[in-house]
Coordinates of C-alpha atoms in Angstrom, one line a residue:
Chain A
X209 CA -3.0 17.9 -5.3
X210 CA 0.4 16.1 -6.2
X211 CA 2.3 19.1 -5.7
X212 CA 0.0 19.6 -2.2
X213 CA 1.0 16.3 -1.1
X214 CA 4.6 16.0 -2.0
X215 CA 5.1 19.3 0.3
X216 CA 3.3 18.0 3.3
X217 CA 5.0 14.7 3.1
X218 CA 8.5 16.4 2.1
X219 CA 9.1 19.8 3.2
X220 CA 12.0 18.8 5.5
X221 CA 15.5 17.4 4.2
X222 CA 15.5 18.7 0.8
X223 CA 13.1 16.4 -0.4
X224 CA 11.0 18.3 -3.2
X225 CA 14.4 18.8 -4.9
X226 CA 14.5 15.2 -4.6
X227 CA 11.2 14.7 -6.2
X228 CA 12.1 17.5 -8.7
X229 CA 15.2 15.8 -9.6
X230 CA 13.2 12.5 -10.6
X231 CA 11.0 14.2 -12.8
X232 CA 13.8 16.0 -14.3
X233 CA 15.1 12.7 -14.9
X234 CA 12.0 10.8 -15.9
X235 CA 10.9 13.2 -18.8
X236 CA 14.6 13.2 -20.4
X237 CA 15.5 10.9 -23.1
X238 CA 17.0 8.2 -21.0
X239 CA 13.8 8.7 -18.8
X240 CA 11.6 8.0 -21.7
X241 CA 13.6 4.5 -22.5
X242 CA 13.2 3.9 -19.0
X243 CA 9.1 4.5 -18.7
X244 CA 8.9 2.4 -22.1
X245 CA 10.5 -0.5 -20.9
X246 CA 8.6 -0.5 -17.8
X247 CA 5.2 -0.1 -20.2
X248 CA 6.4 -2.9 -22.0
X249 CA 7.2 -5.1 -19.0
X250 CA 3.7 -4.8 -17.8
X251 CA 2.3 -5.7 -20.4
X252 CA 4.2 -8.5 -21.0
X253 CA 3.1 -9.1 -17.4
X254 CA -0.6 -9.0 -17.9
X255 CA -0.5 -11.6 -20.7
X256 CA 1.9 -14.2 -18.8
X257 CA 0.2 -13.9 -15.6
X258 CA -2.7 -16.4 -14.8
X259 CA -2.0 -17.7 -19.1
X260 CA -4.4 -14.9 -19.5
X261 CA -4.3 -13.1 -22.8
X262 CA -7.0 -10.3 -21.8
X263 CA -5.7 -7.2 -20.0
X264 CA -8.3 -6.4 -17.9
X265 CA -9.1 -9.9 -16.3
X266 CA -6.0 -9.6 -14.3
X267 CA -7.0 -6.3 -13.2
X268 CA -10.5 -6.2 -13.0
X269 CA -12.2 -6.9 -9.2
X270 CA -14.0 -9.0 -7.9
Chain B
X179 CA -9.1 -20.6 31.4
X180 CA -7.2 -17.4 31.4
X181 CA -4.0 -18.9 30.5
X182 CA -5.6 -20.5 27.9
X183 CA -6.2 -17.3 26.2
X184 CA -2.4 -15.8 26.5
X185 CA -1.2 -19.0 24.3
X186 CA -0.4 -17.6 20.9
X187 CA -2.5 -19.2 18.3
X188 CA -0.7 -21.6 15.6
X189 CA -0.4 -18.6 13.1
X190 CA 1.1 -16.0 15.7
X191 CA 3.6 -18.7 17.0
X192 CA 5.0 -19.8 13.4
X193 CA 4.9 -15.4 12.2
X194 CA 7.1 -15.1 15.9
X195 CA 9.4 -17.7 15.1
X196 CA 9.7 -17.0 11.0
X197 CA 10.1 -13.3 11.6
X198 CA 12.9 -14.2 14.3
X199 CA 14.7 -16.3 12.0
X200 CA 14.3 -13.5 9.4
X201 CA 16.4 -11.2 12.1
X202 CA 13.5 -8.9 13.5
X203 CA 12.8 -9.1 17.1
X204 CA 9.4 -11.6 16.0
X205 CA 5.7 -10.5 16.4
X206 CA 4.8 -8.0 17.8
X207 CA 2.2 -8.6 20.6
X208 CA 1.2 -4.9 21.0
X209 CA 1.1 -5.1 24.8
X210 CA 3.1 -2.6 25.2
X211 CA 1.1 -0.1 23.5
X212 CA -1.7 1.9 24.9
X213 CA -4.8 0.3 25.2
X214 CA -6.9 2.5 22.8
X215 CA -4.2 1.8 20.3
X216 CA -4.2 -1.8 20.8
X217 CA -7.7 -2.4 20.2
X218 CA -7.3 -0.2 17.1
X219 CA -4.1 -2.1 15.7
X220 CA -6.2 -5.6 16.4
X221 CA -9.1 -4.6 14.9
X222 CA -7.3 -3.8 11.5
X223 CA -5.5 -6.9 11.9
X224 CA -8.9 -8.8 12.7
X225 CA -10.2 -7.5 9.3
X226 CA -7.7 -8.3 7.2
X227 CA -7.3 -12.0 8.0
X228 CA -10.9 -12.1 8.2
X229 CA -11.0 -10.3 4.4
X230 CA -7.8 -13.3 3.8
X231 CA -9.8 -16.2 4.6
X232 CA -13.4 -14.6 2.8
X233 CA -11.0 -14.3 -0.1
X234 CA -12.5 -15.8 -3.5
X235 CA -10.1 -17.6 -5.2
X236 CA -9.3 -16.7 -9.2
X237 CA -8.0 -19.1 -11.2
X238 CA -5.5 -16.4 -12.1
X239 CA -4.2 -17.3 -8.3
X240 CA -0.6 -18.8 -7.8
X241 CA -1.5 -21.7 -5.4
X242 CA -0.2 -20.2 -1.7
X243 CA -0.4 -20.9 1.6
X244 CA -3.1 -19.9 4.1
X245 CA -2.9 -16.3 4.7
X246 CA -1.6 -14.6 7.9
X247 CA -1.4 -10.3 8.9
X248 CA 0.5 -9.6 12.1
X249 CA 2.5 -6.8 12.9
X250 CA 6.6 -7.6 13.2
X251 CA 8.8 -6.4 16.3
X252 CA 11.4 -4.1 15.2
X253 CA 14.4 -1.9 16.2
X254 CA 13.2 1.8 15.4
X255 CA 13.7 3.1 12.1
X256 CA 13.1 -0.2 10.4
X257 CA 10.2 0.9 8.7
X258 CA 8.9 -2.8 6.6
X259 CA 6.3 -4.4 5.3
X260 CA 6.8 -7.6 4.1
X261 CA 5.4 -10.6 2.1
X262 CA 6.8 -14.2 2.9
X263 CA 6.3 -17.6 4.1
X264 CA 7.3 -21.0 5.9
X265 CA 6.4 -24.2 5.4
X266 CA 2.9 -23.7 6.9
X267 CA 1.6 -20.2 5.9
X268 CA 1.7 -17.5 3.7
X269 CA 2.8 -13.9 5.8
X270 CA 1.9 -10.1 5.4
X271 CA 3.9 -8.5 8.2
X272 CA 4.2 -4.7 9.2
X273 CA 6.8 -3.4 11.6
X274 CA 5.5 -1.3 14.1
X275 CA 8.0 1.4 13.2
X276 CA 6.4 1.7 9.6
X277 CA 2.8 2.0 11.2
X278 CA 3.4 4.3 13.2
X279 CA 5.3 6.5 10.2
X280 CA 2.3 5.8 8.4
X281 CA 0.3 7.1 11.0
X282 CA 2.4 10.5 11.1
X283 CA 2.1 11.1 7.2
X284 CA -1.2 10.4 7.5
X285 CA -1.2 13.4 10.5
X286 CA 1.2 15.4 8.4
X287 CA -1.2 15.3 5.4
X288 CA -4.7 15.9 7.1
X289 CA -3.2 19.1 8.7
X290 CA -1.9 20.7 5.2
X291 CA -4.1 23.4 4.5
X292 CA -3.3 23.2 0.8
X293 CA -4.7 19.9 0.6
X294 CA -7.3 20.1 2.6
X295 CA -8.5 23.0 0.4
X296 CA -8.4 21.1 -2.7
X297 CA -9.7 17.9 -0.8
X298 CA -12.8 20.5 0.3
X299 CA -12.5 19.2 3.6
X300 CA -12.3 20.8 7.0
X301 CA -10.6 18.4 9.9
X302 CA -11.1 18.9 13.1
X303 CA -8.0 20.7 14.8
X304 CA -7.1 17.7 16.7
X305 CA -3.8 16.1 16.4
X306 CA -4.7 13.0 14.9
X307 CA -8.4 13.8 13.5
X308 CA -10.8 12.2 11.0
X309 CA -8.9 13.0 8.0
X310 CA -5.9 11.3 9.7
X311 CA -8.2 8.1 10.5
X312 CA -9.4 7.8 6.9
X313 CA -6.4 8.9 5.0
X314 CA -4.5 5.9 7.3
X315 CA -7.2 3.5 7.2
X316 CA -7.0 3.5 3.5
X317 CA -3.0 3.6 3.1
X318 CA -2.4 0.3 5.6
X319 CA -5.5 -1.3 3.3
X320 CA -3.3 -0.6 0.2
X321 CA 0.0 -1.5 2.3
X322 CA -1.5 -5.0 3.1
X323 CA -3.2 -5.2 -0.6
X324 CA 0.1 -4.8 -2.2
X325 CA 2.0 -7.7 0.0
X326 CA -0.9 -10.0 0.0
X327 CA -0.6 -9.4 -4.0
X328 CA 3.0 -10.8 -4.0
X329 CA 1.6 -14.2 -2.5
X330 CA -1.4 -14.5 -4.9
X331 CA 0.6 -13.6 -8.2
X332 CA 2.8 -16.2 -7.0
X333 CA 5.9 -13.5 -7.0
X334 CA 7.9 -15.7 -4.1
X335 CA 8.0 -18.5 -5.8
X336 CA 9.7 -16.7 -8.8
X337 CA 12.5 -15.5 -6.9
X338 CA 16.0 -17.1 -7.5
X339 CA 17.6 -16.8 -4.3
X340 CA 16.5 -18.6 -0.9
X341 CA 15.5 -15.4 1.2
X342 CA 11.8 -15.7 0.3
X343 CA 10.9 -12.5 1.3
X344 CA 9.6 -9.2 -0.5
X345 CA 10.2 -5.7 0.9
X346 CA 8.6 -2.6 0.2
X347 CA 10.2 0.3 2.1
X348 CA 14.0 -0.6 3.4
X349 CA 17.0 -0.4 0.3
X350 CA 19.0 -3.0 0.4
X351 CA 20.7 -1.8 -2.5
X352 CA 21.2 -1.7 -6.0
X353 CA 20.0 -6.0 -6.3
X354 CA 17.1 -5.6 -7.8
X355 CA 16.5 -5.8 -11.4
X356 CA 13.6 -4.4 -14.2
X357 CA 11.9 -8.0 -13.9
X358 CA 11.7 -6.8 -9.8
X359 CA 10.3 -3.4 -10.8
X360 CA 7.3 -4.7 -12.5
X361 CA 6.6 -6.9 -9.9
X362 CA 5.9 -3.9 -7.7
X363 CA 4.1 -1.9 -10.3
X364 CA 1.8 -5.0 -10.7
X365 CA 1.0 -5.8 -6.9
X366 CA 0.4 -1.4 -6.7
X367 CA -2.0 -2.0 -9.8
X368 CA -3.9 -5.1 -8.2
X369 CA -4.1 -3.8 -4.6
X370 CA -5.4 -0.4 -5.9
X371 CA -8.2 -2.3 -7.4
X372 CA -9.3 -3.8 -5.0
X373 CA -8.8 -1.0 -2.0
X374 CA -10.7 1.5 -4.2
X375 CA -13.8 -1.3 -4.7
X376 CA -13.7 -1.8 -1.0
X377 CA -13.6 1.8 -0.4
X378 CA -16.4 2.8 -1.9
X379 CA -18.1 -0.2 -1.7
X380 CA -18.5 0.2 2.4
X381 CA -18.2 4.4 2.2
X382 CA -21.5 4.3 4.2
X383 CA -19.7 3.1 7.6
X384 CA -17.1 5.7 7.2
X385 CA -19.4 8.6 7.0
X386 CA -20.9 9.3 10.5
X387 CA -17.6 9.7 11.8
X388 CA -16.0 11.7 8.7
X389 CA -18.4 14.2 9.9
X390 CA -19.5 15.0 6.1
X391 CA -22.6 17.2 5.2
X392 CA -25.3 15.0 5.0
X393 CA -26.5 16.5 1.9
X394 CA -23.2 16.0 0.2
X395 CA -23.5 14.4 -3.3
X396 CA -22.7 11.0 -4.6
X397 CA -20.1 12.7 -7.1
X398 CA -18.7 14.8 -4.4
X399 CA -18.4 11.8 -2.0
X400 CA -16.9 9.6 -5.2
X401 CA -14.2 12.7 -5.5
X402 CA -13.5 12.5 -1.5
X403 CA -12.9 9.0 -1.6
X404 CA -10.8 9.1 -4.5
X405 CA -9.1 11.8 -3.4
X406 CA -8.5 10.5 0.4
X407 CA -6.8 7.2 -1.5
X408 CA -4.5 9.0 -4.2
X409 CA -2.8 11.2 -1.1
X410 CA -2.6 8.5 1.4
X411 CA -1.0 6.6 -1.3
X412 CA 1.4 9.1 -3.0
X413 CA 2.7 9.9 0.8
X414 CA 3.6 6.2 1.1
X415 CA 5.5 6.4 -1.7
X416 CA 7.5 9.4 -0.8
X417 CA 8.9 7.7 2.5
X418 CA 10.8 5.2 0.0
X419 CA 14.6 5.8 -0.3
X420 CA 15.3 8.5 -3.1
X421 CA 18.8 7.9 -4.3
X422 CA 20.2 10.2 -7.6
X423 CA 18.9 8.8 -10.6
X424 CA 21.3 7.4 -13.5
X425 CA 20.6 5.7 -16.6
X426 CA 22.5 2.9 -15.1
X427 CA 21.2 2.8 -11.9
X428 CA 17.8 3.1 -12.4
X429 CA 17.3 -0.5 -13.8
X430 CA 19.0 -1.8 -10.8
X431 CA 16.8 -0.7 -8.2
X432 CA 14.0 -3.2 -6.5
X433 CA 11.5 -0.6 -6.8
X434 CA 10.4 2.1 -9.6
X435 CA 11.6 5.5 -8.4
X436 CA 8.6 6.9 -6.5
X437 CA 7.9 9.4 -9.4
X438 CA 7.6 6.6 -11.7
X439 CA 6.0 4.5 -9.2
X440 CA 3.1 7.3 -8.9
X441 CA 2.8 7.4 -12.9
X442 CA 1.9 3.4 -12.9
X443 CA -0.1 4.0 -10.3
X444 CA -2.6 6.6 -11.4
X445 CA -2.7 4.5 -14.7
X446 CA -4.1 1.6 -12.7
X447 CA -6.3 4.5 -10.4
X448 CA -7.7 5.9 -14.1
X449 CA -8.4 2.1 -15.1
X450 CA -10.5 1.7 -12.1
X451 CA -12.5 4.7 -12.3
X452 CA -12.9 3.9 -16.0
X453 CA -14.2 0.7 -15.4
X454 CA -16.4 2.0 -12.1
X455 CA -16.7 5.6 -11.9
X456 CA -16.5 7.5 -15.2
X457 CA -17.5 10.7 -14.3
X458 CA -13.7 10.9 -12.1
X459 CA -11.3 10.2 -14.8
X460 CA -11.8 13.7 -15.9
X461 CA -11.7 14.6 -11.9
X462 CA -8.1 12.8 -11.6
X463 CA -6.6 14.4 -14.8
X464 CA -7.3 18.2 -13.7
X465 CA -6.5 17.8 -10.0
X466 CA -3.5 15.2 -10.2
X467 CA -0.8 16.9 -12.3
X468 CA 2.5 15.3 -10.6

């Protein structure tokens, strides 16, 4: 459905090599760092925001 | 009596003015537009200040101003959505340019016949059909989820500089910073929450004119909605700016490359479902490979 999606929204202007180049990028080593330190950072998020220490008050509707 | 109701209201006159000083053309009064589209445009904006002021109010909440949606005047091509403020009130404003590019993904997506056969769904053949309607109904819900997040989490009020704005689609640059990054990936987490409750919390209005089978099933009609979300979504994300990734670069950005950005996202998407619908987190991990 990803790949369905990405084709009807980018087909024109080189776009899924665009998209291809990312996840190229995204599952190499300097990729990996990356993803970590954005895992990290949200967690670090979720217990600042609000003082809340529980993950999924932050989250969690209404 | 009738000039009466052509005075802009309080809210519309301070978005006009703010959105002037921030160098747009102000609000956008839609006047110009035709009227089916008009009364389409207003009734979204209706809902979501209605939705703003029924809001409940978590202590988690950064203390913000009252909320305010209108739609911002712009050149073509700038293609915005924006959260900031005044003195008085709290803004979530939408160029027109970006609606209306939000309205042709939208199109774009409900007439691919690849998605439409995993989606299971058969539009009608008309230009902008029911698919269209739902896929953008539930992308401008996330759009205005996501800024209205910024206000809440009290993300304006941690920013350094004096512009007092957030941006989602437009680069400005490499200014932005890891610390901006998760700022985004937090407002795409919160909003999805709370689009997907609403979405399938009030499916029942959206079925007579989706034109469904009335005997589909509850599961199937869970998978639809899902489904309709994670695409309007994941197009939205692929209008973004795609510069060449470095190891440098990429922490510098305002915004998570859309890739990345899409990875958060279905985290947050498989949270919900875990927490509300079960049965689809297996649903989501066989049909959403990125």
């Amino acid at each position: 459905m990803m790949r369905a999606t990405t084709e009807a929204v980018l087909e024109h202007g080189g776009g899924i090599q665009v998209w291809a180049n990312q996840i190229a990028f995204l599952t190499s080593a300097e990729g990996a760092r990356y993803t970590a330190a954005l895992t990290e950072g949200i967690a670090a998020y979720r217990k600042s925001w609000g003082n809340s220490n529980v993950e999924t008050d932050i989250i969690e509707p209404p | 009596m009738q000039s009466s109701r052509m005075l802009p209201s309080p809210q519309e006159h301070a978005f006009d003015e703010w959105f002037r000083k921030l160098g747009f053309r102000g609000r956008h009064d839609l006047s110009d537009l035709q009227p089916s589209l008009q009364d389409q445009l207003r009734g979204l904006q209706k809902m979501y200040n209605d939705a703003f002021g029924r809001a409940r109010q978590f202590p988690e909440h950064a203390d913000h101003l009252p909320l305010y949606f209108d739609y911002i005047d712009a050149d073509r091509g700038v293609e915005n959505a924006i959260a900031t403020h005044d003195d008085c009130y709290a803004f979530v404003g939408i160029t027109l340019p970006l609606v209306f590019r939000m309205s042709d993904v939208c199109r774009d997506l409900s007439h691919s016949a690849p998605l439409c056969s995993t989606l299971q769904v058969r539009p009608s053949e008309q230009d902008y059909n029911e698919l269209q309607a739902a896929l953008f109904y539930s992308l401008l819900s996330f759009v205005v989820a996501h800024e209205w997040t910024h206000h809440v989490h009290g993300h304006l009020e941690q920013l350094s500089h004096q512009t007092r704005i957030f941006q989602e689609i437009s680069d400005s640059g490499l200014v932005g910073g890891l610390d901006d990054q998760i700022k985004e990936l937090a407002a795409d987490g919160y909003a999805a929450y709370f689009v997907l409750s609403h979405l399938f919390d009030s499916r029942a209005t959206f079925l007579p004119w989706l034109r469904l089978d009335p005997s589909t099933s509850p599961d199937v009609l869970d998978q639809l909605f899902l489904g309709f979300f994670i695409t309007a979504v994941a197009g939205y994300m692929l209008l973004r700016p795609a510069p060449d990734l470095t190891a440098a670069s990429i922490y510098r950005s305002t915004h998570p490359p859309q890739a990345a950005r899409m990875n958060f996202f279905m985290r947050e998407v498989a949270g919900w479902c875990s927490h509300n619908r079960p049965a689809l987190e297996d649903w989501i991990s066989e049909r959403f490979h990125a």
